[in-house]
mmCIF file of C-alpha atoms in Angstrom:
data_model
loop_
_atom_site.group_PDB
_atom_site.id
_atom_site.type_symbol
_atom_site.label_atom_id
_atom_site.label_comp_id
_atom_site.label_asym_id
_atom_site.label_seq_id
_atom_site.Cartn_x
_atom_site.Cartn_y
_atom_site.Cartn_z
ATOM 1 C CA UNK A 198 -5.295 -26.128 9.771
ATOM 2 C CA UNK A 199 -8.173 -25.948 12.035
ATOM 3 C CA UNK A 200 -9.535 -22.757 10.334
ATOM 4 C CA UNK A 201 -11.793 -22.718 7.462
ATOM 5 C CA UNK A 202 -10.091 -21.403 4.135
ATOM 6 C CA UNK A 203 -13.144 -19.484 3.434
ATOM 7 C CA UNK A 204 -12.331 -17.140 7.299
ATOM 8 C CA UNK A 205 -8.857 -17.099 6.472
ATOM 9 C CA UNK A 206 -9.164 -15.616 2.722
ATOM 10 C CA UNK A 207 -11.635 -13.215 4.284
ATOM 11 C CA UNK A 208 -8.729 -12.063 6.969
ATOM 12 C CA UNK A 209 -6.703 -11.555 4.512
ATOM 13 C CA UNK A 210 -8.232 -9.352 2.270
ATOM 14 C CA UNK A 211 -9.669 -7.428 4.668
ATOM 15 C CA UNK A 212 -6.260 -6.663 5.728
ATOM 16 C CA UNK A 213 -5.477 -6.035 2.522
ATOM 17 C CA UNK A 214 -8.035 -3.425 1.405
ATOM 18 C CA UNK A 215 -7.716 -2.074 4.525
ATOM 19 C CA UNK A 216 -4.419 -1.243 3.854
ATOM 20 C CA UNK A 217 -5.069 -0.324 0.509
ATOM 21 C CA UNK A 218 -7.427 2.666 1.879
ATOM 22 C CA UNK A 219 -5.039 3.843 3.780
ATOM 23 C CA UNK A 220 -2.269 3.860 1.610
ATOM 24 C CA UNK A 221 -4.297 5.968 -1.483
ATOM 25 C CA UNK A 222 -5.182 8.149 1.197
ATOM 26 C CA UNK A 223 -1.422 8.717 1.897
ATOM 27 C CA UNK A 224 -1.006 9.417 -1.450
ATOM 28 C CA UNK A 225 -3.073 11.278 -2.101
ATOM 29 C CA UNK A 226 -2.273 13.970 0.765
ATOM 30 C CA UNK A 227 1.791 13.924 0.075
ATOM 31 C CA UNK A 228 1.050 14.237 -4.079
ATOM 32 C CA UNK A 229 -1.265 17.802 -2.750
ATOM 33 C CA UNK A 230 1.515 18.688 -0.400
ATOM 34 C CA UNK A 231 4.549 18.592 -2.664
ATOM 35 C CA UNK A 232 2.525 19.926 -5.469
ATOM 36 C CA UNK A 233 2.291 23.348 -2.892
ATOM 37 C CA UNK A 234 5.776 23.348 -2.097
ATOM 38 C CA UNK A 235 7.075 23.069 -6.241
ATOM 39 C CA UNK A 236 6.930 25.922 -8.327
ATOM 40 C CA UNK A 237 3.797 25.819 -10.400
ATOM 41 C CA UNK A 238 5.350 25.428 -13.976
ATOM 42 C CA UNK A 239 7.210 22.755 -12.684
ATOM 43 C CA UNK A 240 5.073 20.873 -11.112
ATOM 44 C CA UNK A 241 4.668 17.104 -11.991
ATOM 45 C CA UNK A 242 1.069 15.954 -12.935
ATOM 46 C CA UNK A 243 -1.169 13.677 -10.962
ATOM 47 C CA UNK A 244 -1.212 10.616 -13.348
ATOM 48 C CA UNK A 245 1.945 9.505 -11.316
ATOM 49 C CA UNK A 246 -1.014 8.483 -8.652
ATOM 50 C CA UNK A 247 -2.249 6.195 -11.584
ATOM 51 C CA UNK A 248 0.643 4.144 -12.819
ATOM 52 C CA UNK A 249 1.370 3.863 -8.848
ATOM 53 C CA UNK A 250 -2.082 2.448 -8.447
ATOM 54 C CA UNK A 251 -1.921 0.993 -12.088
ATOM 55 C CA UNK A 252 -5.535 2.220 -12.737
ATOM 56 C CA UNK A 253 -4.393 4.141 -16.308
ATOM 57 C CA UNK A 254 -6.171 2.195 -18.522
ATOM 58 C CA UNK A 255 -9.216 1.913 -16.098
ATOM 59 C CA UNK A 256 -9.131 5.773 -15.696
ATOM 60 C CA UNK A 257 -8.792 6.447 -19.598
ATOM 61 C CA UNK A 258 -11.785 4.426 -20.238
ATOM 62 C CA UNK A 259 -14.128 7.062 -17.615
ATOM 63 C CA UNK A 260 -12.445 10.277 -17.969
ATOM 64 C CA UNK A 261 -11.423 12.353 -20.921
ATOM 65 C CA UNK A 262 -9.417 14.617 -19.215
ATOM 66 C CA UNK A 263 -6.288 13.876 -16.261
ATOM 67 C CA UNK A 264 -6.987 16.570 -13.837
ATOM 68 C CA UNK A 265 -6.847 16.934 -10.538
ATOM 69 C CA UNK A 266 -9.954 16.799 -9.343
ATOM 70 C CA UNK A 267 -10.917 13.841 -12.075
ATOM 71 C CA UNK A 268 -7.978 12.062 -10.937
ATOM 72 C CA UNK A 269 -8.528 12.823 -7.036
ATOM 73 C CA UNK A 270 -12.262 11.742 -7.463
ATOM 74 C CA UNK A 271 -11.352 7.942 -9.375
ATOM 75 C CA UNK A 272 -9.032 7.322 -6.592
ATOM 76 C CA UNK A 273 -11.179 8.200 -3.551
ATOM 77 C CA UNK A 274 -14.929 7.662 -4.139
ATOM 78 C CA UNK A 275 -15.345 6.503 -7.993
ATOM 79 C CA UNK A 276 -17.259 2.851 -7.824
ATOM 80 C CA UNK A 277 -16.141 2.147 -11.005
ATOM 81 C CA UNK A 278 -12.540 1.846 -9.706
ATOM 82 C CA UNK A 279 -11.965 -1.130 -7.507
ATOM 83 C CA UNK A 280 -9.067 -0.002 -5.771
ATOM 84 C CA UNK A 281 -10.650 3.514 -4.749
ATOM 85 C CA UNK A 282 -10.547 4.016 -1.297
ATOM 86 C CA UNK A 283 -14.193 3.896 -0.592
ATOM 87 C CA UNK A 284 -14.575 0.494 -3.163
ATOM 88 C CA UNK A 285 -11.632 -0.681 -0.626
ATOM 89 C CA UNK A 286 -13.768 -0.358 2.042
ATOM 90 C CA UNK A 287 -16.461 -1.347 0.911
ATOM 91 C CA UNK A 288 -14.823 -4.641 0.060
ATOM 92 C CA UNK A 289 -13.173 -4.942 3.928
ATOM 93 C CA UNK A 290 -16.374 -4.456 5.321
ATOM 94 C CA UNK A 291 -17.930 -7.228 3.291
ATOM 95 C CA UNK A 292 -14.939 -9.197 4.400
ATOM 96 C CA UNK A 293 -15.296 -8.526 7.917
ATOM 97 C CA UNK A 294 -19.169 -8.977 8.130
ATOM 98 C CA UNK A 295 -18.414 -12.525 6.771
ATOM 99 C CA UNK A 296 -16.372 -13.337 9.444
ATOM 100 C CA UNK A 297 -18.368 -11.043 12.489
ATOM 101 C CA UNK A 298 -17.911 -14.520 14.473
ATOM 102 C CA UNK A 299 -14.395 -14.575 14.128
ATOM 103 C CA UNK A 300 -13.498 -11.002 14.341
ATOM 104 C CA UNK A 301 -14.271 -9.234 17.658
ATOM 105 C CA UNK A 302 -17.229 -7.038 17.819
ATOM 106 C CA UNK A 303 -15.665 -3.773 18.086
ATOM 107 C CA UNK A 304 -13.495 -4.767 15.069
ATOM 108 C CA UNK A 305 -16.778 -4.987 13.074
ATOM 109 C CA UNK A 306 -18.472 -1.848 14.603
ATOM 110 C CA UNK A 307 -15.400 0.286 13.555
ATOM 111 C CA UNK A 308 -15.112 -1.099 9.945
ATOM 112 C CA UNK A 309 -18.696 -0.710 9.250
ATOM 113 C CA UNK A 310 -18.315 2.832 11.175
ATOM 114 C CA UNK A 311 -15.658 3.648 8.465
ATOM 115 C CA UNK A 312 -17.119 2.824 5.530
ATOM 116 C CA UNK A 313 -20.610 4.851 6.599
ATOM 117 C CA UNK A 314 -18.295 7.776 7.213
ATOM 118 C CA UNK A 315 -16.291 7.986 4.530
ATOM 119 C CA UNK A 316 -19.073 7.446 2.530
ATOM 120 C CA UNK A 317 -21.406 10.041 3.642
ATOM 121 C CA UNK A 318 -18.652 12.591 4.000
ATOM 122 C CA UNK A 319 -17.147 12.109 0.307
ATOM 123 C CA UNK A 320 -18.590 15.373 -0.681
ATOM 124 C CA UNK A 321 -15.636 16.724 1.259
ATOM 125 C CA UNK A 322 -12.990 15.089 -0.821
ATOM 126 C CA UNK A 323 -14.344 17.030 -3.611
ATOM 127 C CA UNK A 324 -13.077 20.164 -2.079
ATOM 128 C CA UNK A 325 -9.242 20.682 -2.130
ATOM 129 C CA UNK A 326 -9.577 22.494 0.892
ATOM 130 C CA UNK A 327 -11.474 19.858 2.658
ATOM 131 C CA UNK A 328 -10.086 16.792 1.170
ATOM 132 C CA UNK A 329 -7.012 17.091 3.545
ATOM 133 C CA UNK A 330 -8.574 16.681 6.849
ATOM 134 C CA UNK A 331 -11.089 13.886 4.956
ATOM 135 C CA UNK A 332 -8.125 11.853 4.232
ATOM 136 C CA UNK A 333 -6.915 12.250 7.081
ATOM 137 C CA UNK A 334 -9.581 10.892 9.177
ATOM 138 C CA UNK A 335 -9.313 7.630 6.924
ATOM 139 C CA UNK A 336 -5.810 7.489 7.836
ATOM 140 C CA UNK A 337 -6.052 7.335 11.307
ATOM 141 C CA UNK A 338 -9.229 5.589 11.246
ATOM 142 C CA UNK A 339 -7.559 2.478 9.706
ATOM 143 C CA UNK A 340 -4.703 3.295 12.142
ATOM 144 C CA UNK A 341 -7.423 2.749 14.888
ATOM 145 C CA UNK A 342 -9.089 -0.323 13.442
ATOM 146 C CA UNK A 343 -5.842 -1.857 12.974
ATOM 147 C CA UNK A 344 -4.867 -0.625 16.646
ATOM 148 C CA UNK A 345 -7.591 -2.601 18.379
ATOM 149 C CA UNK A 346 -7.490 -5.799 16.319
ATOM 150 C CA UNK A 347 -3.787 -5.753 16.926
ATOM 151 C CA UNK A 348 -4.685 -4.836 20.496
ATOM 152 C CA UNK A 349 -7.828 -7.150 21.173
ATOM 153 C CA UNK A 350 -7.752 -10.248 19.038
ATOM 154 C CA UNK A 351 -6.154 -13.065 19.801
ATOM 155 C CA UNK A 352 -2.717 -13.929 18.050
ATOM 156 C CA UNK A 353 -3.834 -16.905 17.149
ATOM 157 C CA UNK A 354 -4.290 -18.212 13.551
ATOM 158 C CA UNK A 355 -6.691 -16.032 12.633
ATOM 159 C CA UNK A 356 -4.388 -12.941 12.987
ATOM 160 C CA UNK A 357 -1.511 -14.084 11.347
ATOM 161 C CA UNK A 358 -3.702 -13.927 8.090
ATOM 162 C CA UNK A 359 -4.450 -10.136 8.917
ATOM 163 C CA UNK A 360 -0.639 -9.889 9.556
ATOM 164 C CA UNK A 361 -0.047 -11.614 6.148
ATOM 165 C CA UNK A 362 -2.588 -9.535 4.030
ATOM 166 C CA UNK A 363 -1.380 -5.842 5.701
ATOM 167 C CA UNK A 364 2.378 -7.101 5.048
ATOM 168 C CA UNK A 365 2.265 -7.872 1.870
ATOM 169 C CA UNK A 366 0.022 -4.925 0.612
ATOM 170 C CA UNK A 367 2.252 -2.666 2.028
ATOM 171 C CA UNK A 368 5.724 -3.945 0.637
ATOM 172 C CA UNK A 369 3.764 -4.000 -2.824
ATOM 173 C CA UNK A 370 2.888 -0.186 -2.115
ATOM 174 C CA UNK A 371 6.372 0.690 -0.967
ATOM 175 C CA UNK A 372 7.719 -0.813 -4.304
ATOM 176 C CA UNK A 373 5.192 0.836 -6.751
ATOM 177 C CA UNK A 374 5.702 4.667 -5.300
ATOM 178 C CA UNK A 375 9.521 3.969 -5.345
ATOM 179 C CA UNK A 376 9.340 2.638 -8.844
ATOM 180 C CA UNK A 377 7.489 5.707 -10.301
ATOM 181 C CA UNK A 378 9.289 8.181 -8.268
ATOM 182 C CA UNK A 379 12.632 7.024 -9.268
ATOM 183 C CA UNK A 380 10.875 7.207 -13.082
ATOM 184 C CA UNK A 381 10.306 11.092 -12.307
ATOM 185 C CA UNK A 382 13.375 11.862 -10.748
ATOM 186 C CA UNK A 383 16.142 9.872 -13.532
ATOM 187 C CA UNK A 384 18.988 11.095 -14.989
ATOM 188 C CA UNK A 385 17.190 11.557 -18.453
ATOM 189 C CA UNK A 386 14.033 13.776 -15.918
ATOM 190 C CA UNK A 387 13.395 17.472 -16.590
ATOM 191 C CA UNK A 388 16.727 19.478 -15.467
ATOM 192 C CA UNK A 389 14.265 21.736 -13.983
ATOM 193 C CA UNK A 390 13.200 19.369 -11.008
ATOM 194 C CA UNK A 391 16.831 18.253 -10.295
ATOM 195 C CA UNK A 392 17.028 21.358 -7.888
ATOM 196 C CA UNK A 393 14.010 20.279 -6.168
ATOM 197 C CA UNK A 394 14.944 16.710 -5.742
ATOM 198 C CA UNK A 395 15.476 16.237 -2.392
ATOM 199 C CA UNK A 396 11.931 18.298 -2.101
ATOM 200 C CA UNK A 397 10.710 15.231 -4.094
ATOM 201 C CA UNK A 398 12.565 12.578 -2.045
ATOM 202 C CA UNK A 399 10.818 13.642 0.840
ATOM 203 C CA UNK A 400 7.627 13.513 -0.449
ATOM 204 C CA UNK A 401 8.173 9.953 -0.722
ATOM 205 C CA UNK A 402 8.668 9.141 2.525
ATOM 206 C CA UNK A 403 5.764 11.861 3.706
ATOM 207 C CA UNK A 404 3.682 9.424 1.774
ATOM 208 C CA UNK A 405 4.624 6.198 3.755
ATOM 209 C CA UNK A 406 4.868 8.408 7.126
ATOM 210 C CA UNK A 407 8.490 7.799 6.967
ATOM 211 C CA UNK A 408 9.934 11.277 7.149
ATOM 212 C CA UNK A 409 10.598 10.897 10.943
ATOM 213 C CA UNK A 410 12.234 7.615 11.336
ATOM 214 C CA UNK A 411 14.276 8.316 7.824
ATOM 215 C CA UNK A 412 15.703 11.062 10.092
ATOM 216 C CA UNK A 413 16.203 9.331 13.475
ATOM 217 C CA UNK A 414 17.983 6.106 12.186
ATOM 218 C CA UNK A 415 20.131 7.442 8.556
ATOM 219 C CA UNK A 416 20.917 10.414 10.090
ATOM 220 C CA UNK A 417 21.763 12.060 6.397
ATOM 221 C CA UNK A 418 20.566 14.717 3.946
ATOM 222 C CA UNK A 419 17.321 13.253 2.006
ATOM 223 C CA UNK A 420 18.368 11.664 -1.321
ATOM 224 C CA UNK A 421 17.802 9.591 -3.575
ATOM 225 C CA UNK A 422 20.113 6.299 -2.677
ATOM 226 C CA UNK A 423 19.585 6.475 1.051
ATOM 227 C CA UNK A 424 15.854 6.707 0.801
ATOM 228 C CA UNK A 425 15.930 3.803 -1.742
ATOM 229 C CA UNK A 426 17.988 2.021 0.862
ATOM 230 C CA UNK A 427 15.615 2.656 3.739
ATOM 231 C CA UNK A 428 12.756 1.805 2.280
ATOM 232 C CA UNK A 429 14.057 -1.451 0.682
ATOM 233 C CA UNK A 430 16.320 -2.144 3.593
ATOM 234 C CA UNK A 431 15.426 -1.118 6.835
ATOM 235 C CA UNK A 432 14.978 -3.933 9.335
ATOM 236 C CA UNK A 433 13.184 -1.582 11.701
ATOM 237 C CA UNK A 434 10.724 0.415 9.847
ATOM 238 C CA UNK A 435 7.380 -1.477 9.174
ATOM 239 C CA UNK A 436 6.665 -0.174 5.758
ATOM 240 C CA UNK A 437 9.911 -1.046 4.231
ATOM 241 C CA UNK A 438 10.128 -4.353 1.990
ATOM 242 C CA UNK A 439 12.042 -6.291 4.241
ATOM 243 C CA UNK A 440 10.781 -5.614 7.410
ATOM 244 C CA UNK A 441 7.032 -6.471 5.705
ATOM 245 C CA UNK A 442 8.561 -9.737 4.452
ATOM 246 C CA UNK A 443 10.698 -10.832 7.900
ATOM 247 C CA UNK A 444 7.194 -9.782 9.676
ATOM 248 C CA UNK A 445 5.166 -12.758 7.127
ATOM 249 C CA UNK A 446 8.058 -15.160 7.788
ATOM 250 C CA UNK A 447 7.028 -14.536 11.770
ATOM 251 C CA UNK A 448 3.786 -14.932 10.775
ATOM 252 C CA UNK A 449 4.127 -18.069 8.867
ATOM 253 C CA UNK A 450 6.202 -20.084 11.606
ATOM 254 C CA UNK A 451 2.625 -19.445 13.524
ATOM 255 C CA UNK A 452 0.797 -21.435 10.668
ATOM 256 C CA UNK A 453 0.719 -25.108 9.435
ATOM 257 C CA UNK A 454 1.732 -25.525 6.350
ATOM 258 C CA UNK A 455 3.496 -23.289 4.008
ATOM 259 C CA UNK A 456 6.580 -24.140 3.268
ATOM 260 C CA UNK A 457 6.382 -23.208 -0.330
ATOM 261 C CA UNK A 458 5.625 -19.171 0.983
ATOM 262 C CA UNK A 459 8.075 -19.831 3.498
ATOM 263 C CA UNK A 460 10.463 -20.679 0.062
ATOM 264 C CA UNK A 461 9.211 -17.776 -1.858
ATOM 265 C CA UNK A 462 9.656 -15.248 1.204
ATOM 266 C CA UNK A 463 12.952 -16.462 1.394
ATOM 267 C CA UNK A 464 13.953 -15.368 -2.526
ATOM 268 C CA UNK A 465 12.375 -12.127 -2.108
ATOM 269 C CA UNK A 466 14.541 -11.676 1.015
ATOM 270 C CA UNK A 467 17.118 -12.642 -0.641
ATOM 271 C CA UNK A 468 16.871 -10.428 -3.836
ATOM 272 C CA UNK A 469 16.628 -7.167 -1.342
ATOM 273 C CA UNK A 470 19.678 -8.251 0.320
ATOM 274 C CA UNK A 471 21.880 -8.567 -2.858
ATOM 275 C CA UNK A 472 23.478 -5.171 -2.816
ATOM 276 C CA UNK A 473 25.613 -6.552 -5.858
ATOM 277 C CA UNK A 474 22.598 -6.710 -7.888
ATOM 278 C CA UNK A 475 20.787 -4.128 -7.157
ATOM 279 C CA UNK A 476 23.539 -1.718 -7.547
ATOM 280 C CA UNK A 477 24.368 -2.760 -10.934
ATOM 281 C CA UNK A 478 21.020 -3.137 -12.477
ATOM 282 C CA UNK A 479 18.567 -0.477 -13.470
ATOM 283 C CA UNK A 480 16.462 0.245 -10.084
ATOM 284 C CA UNK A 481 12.942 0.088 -12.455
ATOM 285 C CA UNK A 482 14.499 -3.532 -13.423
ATOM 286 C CA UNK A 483 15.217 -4.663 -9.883
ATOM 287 C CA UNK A 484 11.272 -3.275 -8.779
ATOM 288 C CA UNK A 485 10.173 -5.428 -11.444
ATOM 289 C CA UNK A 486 11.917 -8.381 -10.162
ATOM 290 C CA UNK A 487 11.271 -8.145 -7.026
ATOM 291 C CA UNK A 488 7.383 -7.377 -7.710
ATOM 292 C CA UNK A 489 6.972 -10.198 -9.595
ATOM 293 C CA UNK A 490 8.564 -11.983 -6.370
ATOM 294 C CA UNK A 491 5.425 -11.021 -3.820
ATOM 295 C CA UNK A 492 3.097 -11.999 -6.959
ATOM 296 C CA UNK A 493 4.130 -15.297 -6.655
ATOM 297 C CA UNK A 494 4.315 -14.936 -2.802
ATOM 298 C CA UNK A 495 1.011 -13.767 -3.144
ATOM 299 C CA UNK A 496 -0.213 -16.996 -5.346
ATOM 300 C CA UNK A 497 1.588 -19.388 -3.181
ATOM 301 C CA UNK A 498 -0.234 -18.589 -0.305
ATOM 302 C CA UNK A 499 -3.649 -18.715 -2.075
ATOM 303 C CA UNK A 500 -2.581 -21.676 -3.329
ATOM 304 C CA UNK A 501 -1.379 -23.089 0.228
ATOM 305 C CA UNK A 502 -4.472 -21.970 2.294
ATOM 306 C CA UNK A 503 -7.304 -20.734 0.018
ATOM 307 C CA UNK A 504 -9.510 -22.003 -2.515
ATOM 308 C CA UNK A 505 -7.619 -20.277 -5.726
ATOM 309 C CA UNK A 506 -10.083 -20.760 -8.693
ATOM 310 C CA UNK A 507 -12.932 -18.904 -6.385
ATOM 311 C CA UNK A 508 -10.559 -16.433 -4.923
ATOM 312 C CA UNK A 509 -9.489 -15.390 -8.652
ATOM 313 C CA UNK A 510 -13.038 -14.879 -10.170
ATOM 314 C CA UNK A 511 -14.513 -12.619 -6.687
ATOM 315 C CA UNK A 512 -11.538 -11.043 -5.196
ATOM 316 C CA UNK A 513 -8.436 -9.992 -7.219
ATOM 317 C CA UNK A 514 -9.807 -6.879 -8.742
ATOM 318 C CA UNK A 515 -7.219 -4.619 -8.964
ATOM 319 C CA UNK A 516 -5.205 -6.844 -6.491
ATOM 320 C CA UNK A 517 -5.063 -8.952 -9.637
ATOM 321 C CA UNK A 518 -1.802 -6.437 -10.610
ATOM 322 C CA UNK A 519 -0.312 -7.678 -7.654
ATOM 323 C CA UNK A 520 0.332 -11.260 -8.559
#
């Protein structure tokens, strides 16, 4: 490969926490907006956000208490947590300033443009009556960044590793919110919630954006198998698992190398597609298989095109859970 490992780890993880950012910050906002639409003493708490994010033990360590606003400040603008959103990017601007001669200008300007923003305006976040529209802003800021690289750079090598790193973030996303939802919302959960289910359902896809499309393409009442389905299933919609691993096979036929990802795409595909299997074993089960599946994805490819020993003492930080 022509490119240096050293650029091509850096696209990646810039991807990556770019991703990252945005996906706390869609969290964050659907958690606040179901939380309005539930009955208050039913209501379930925030440290769902945690075990998605799997920052509990982190958290426990810096807060005594789980509330709201603790748990809403540790995921946006705490330091101390490496997979806030503003330690996220943080880390994808340091990414893309190492790699300002690969990346187009404006790419730069708008990541460094992002971080200076978000930082300056986290005083808003503090406020639940500002923190919507701050989120917000990071939301389709990323959107934007990720716009005009899409839009601007060339699709050569370089942006298949952004392509790789957004992919395979957001598959491990989709598979951590399903896994704890489906936790809240089991046979053995409150009896009070059951009549606010499909409420809850809907929440989930709010917080992947996925509402919309859920509607156009299943055409069904919001529950809890269909959105399962969609999310694991859909070829079309590019935040569910197997469209994000189809999109790093694409990627992958644009790269030298990596037949072994190529190999370990291919189980992963191929444990999503066994209806059989997932419809006879416990959902939290199957998440756990198929998690470990994009950690070893996720190694492969280090393995394949980075330097591993170096990427594992600077980088994983809370990406670590992912592998």
């Amino acid at each position: 490969m022509a490119m240096l490992s050293r650029v091509a780890e850096s696209l990646y993880w810039m991807s990556r926490y770019l991703e990252r950012a945005e996906n706390t910050a869609r969290m964050i906002n659907a958690n606040a907006n179901m939380m309005l639409d539930l009955p208050k003493d039913i209501r379930p708490s925030w440290n769902s956000l945690l075990t998605i994010t799997d920052s509990e033990t982190v958290f426990k360590a810096l807060y005594p208490v789980p509330a709201e606003s603790q748990i809403t400040r540790f995921l946006i603008s705490d330091a101390r947590n490496p997979g806030s959103i503003i330690s996220s990017l943080r880390a994808a601007r340091e990414n893309a300033r190492s790699i300002r001669d690969i990346l187009q200008r404006e790419g730069w300007e708008q990541i460094n443009e992002l971080y200076l923003k978000a930082t300056a305006r986290v005083p808003d976040s503090e406020s639940p009556k500002r923190r919507f529209a701050y989120l917000d802003e990071i939301i389709l800021s990323v959107q934007g960044v990720a716009g005009l690289i899409a839009g601007t750079m060339s699709h050569d090598e370089a942006y298949e590793f952004v392509r790789l790193g957004c992919d395979l973030e957001r598959a491990d996303m989709t598979t951590r919110i399903l896994d704890v939802r489906w936790g809240d919302l089991s046979p053995d959960a409150k009896e009070s919630l059951k009549p606010f289910e499909n409420l809850l359902w809907m929440s989930v896809l709010k917080s992947m954006t996925a509402y919309h499309m859920y509607r156009r393409h299943c055409q069904t009442a919001v529950g809890r198998d269909s959105v399962v389905k969609f999310l694991m299933e859909d070829t079309l919609f590019p935040r569910s698992c197997h469209y994000c691993l189809r999109d790093m096979q694409d990627a992958l036929d644009h790269l030298p190398q990596g037949g072994r990802v190529r190999d370990k795409l291919a189980e992963a595909i191929g444990l999503l597609q066994d209806e059989e299997s997932r419809r006879h074993a416990e959902l939290h089960r199957f998440i756990d298989d198929l998690q470990i599946k994009l950690g070893e994805i996720h190694d492969t490819l280090c393995g394949c095109y980075f330097d591993g020993d170096k990427l594992s003492s600077q980088q994983m930080q809370r990406a670590c859970c992912d592998t």
